[in-house]
Coordinates of C-alpha atoms and ligand atoms in Angstrom, one line a residue:
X1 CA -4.6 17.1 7.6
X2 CA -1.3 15.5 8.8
X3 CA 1.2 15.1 6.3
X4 CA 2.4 11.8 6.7
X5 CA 6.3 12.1 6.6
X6 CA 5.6 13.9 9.7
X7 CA 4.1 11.1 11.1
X8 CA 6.8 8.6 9.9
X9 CA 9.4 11.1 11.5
X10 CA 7.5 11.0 15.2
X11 CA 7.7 7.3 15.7
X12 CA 6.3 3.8 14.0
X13 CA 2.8 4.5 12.4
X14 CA 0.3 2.2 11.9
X15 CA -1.7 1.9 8.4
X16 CA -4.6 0.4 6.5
X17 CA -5.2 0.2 3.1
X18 CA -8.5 -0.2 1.2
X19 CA -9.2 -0.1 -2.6
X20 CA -12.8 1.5 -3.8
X21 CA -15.9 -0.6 -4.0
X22 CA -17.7 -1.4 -6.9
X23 CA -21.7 -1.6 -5.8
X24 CA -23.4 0.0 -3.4
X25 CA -23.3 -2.9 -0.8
X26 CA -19.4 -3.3 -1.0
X27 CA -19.5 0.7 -0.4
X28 CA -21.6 -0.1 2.6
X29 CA -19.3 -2.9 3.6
X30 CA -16.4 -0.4 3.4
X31 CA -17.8 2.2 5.5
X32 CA -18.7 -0.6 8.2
X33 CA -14.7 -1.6 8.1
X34 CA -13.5 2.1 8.4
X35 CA -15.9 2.8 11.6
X36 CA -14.5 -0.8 12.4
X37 CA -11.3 0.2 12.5
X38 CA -11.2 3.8 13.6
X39 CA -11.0 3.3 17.2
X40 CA -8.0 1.5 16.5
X41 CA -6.4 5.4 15.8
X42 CA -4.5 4.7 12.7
X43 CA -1.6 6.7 11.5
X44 CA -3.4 6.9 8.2
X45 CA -5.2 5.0 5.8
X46 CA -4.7 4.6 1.9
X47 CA -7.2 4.3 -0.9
X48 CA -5.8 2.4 -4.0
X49 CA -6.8 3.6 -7.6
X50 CA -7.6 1.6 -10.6
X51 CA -5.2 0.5 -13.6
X52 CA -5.7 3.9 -16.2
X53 CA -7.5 6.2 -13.5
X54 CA -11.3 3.6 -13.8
X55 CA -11.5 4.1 -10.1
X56 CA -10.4 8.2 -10.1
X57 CA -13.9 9.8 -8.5
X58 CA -14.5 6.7 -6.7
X59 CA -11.1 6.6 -4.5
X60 CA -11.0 10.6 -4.5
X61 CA -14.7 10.7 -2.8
X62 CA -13.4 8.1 -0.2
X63 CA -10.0 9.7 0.5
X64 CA -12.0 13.0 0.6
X65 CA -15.0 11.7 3.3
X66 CA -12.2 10.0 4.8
X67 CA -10.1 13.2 5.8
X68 CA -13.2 15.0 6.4
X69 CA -14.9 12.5 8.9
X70 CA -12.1 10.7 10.8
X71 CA -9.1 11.4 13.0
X72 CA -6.4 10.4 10.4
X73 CA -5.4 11.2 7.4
X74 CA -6.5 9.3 4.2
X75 CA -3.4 9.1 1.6
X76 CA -4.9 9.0 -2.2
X77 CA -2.9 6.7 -4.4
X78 CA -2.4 7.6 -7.7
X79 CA -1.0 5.8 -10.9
X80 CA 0.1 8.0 -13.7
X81 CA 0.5 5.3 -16.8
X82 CA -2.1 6.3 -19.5
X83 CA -2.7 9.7 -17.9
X84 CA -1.7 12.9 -19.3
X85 CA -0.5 15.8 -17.3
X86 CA -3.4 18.3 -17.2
X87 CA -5.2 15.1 -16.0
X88 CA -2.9 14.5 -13.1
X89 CA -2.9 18.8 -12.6
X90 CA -6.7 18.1 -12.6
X91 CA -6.8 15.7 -10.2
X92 CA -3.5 16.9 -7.6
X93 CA -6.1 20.3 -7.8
X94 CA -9.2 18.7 -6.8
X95 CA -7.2 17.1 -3.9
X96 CA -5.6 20.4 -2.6
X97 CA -8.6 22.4 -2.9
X98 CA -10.0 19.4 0.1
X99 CA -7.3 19.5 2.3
X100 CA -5.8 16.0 0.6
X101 CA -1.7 16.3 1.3
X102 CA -0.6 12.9 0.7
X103 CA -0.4 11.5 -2.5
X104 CA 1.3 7.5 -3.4
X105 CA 2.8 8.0 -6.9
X106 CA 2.7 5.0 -8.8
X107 CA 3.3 4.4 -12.3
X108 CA 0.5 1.4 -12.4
X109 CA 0.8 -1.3 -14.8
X110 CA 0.8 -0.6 -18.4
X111 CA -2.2 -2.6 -20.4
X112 CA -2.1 -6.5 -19.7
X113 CA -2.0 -7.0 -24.0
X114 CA 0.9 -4.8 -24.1
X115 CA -0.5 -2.0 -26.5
X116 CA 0.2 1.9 -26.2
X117 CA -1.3 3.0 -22.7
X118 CA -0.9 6.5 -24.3
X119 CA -0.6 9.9 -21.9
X120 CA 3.1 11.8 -20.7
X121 CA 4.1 9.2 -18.2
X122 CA 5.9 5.8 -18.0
X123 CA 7.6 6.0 -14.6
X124 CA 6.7 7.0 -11.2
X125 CA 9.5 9.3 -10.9
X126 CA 7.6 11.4 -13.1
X127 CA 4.5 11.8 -11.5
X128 CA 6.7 12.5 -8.4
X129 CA 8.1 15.3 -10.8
X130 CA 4.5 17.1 -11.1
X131 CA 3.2 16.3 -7.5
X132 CA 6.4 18.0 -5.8
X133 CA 6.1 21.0 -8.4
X134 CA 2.3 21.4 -7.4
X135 CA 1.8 24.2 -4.9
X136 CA -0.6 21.9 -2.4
X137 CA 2.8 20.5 -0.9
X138 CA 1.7 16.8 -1.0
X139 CA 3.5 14.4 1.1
X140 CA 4.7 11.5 -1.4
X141 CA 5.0 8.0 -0.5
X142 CA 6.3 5.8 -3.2
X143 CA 5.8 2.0 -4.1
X144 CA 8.5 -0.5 -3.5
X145 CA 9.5 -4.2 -3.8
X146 CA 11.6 -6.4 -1.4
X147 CA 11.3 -9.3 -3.5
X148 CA 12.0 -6.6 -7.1
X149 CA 9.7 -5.3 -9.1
X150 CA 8.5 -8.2 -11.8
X151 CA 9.4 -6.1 -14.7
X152 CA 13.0 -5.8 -13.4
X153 CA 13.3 -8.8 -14.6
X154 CA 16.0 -10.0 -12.2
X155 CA 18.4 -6.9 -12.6
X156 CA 18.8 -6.5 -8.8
X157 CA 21.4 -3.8 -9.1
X158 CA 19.3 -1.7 -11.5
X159 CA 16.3 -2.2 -10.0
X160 CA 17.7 -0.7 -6.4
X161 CA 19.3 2.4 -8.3
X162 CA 15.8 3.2 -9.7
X163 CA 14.2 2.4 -6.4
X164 CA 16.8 4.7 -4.6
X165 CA 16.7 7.8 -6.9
X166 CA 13.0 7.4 -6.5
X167 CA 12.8 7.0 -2.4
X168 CA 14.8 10.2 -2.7
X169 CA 12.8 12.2 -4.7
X170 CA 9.6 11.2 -2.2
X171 CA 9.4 10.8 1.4
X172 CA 8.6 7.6 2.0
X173 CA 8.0 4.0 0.4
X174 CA 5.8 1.3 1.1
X175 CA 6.1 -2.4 -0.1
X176 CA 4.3 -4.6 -1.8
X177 CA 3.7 -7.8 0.5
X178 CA 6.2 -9.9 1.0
X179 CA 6.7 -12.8 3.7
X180 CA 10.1 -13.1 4.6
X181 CA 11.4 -10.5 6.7
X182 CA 15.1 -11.0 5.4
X183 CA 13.5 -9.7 2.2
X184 CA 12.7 -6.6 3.4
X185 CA 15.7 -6.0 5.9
X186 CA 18.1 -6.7 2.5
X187 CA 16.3 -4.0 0.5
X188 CA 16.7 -1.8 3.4
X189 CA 20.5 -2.6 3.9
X190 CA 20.8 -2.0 -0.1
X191 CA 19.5 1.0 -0.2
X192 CA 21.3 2.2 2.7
X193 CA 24.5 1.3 0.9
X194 CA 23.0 3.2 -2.2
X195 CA 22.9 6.2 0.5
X196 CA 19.1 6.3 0.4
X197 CA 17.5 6.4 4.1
X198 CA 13.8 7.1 3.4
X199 CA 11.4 5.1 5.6
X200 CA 10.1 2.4 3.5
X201 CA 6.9 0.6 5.5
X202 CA 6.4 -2.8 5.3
X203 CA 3.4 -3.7 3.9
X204 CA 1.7 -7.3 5.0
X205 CA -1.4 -9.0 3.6
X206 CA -3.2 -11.1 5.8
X207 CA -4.2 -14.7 4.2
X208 CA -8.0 -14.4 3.2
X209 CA -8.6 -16.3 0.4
X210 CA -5.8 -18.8 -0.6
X211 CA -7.0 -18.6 -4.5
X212 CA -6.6 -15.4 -4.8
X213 CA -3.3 -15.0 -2.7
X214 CA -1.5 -17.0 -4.8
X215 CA -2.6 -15.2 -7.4
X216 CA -1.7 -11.9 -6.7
X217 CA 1.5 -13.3 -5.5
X218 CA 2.2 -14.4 -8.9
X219 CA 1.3 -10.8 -10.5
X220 CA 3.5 -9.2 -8.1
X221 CA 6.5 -12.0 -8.0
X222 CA 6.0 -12.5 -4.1
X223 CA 7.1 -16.1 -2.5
X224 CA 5.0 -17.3 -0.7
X225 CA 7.2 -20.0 1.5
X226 CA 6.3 -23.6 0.7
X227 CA 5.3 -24.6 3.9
X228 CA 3.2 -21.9 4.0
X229 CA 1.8 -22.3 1.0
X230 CA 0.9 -25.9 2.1
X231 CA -0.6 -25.2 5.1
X232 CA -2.9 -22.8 3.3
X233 CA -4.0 -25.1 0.2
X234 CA -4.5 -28.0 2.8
X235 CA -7.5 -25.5 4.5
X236 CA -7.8 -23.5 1.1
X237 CA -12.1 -24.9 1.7
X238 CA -12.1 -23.3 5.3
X239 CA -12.4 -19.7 5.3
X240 CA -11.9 -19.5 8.5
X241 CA -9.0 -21.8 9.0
X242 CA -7.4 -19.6 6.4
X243 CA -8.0 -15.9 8.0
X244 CA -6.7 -17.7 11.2
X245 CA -3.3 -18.7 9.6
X246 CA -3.1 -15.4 8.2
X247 CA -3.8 -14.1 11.5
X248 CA -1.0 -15.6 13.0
X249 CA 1.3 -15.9 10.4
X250 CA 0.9 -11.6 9.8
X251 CA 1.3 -11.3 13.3
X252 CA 4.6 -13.3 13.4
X253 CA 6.1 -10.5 10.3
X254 CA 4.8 -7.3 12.0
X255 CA 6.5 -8.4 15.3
X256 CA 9.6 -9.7 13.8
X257 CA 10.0 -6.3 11.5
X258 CA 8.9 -4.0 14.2
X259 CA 11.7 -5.8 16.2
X260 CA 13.9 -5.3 13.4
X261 CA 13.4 -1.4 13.3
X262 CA 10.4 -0.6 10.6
X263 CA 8.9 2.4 10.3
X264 CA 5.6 1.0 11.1
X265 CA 3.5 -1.7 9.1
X266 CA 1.0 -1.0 6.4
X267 CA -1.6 -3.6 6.6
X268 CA -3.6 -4.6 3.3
X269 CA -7.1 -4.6 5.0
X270 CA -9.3 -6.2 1.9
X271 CA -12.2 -3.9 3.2
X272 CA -12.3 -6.0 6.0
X273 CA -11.8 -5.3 9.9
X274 CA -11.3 -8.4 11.3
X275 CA -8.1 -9.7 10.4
X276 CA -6.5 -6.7 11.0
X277 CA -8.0 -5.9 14.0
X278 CA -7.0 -9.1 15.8
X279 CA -3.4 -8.9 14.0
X280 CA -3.1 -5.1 15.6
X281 CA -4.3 -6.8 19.5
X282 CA -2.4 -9.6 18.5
X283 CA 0.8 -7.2 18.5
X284 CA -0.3 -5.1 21.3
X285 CA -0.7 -2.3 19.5
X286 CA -5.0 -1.9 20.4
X287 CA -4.9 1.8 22.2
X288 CA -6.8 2.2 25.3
X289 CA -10.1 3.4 24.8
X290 CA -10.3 6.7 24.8
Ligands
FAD1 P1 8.1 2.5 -11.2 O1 8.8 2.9 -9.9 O2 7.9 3.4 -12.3 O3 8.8 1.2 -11.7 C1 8.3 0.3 -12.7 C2 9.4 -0.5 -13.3 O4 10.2 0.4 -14.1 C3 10.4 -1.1 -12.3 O5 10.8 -2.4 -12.8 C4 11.5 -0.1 -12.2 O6 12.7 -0.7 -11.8 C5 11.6 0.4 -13.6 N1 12.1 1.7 -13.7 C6 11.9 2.8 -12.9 N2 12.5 3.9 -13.3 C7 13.0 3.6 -14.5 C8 13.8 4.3 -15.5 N3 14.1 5.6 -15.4 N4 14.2 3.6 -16.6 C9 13.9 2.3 -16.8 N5 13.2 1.6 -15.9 C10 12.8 2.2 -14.8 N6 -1.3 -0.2 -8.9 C11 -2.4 0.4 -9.2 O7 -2.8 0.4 -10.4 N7 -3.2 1.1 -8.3 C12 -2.8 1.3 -7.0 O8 -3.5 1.9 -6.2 C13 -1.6 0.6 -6.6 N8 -1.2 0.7 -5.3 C14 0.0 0.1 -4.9 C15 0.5 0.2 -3.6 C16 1.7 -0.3 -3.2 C17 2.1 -0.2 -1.8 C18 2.4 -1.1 -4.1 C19 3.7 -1.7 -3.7 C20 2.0 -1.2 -5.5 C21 0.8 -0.6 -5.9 N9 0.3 -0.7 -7.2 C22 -0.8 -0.1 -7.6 C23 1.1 -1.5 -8.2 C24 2.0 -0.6 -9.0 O9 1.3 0.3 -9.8 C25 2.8 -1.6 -10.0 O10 3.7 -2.4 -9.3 C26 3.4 -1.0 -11.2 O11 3.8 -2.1 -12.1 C27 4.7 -0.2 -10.9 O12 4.5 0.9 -10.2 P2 5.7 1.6 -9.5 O13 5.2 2.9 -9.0 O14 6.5 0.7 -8.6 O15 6.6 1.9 -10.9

């Protein structure tokens, strides 16, 4: 399977990301969204996996049937807080053995009550140490935040030296979502100035449900603009009001940061198709059948 640095180095890539279903009918739901979506010819997709490794078979199966069945490759994300290192040795195994060679190294969030998470890790940089070590030659995308990570606590400075040794020691980065593009082009320019050029890959999350928007905005410190924010909560009851603000307003980022130079966009699909798929026509990006 293509590694995807050499992707990101032939031109602006196009991505999805899912996260692993629970039942069996949000497993079917997800399968639906992938066939949904292949024709589209992503770059790749990505697979997210739960706080502490609760999702570890689940996302490995999908990433796995995923390489196996499609055209693209299917990255595995992988958080390290919590886990030890013949876990992680374990796992990076399993993933060789399948063909997997692209791995996002995360540290994941530590527990929400603030106790011990336990295991040899506290940083991503670390699990970057043991996935570059490992002999399947992984391609290693990193996490990154326009808008800083929340527990940098407002240390801009800091947080862009540990965002730059990190970028350095991977290939690429992807951010969390974000909705101004200045956001993104000023982590860019300070990184640059740090001397770090990895691609970073914007990532955008198209409006679905306004509750739950604003709340993941709050975990991850994102802004969402006030007049945005309004325009959502006045249709927050209209589900499909909403997806079509989030339609349009996604659309409006990807063009503006593809204009801008990005790498590509990374589009957080929800397990859904249509959003993105009208986002990605929307941009002109819809291949010609084949
Ligand atoms: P790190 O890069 O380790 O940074 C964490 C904090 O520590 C930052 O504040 C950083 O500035 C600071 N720091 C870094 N190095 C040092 C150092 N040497 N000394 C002191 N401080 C340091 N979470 C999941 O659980 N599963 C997922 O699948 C998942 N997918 C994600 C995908 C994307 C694209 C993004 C952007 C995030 C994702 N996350 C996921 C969330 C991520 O796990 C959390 O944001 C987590 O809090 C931090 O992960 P990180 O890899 O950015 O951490």
């Amino acid at each position: 399977m293509t590694r995807i640095a050499e992707l990101l180095a032939a031109g602006p890539t196009l991505s999805f990301e899912f996260f692993p279903p629970k039942t069996d009918e949000a497993g079917r739901q997800l399968e639906k969204t992938i066939h949904e979506l292949a024709p589209l010819r992503p770059s790749f997709v990505s697979v997210t996996y739960g706080a502490g490794g609760s999702t570890r078979e689940r996302t490995r199966d999908i990433v796995v049937q995923v390489n196996q069945e499609q055209s693209f490759p299917a990255m595995a994300h992988l958080t390290c807080v919590g886990h030890t290192r013949a876990q992680i040795e374990a796992l990076l195994a399993e993933y060789a053995d399948e063909g997997v060679c692209n791995i996002l190294a995360l540290a994941g969030d530590p527990p929400a009550d603030g106790s011990d998470a336990g295991g040899d890790f506290t940083y991503a940089t670390d699990l970057i140490e043991i996935v570059r070590a490992h002999p399947g030659t992984f391609s290693i995308g990193v996490a990154a935040h326009p808008e800083l990570h929340p527990r940098s606590e407002g240390d801009r400075a800091l947080d862009r030296r540990y965002l730059a040794a990190k970028l350095d020691a991977a290939d690429f980065g992807i951010t969390q979502f974000f909705f101004q593009v200045d956001d993104y082009l000023r982590m860019v320019d300070e990184l640059q100035a740090l001397g770090c050029t990895r691609p970073v890959l914007p990532g955008i999350m198209p409006a679905v449900n306004v509750a739950a928007l604003v709340r993941m905005a709050a975990m991850n410190q994102a802004v969402i603009p006030a007049p945005l924010l309004e325009r959502l909560e006045a249709v927050a009851d209209q589900p499909d009001e909403v997806r079509r603000i989030g339609i349009e307003v996604s659309t409006e980022l990807g063009r503006a940061l593809l204009d801008a130079g990005a790498p590509g966009l990374h589009l957080y699909a929800l397990n859904r198709s249509e959003s993105v798929r009208r986002i990605v026509d929307a941009l002109g990006l819809t291949p010609p059948p084949a």
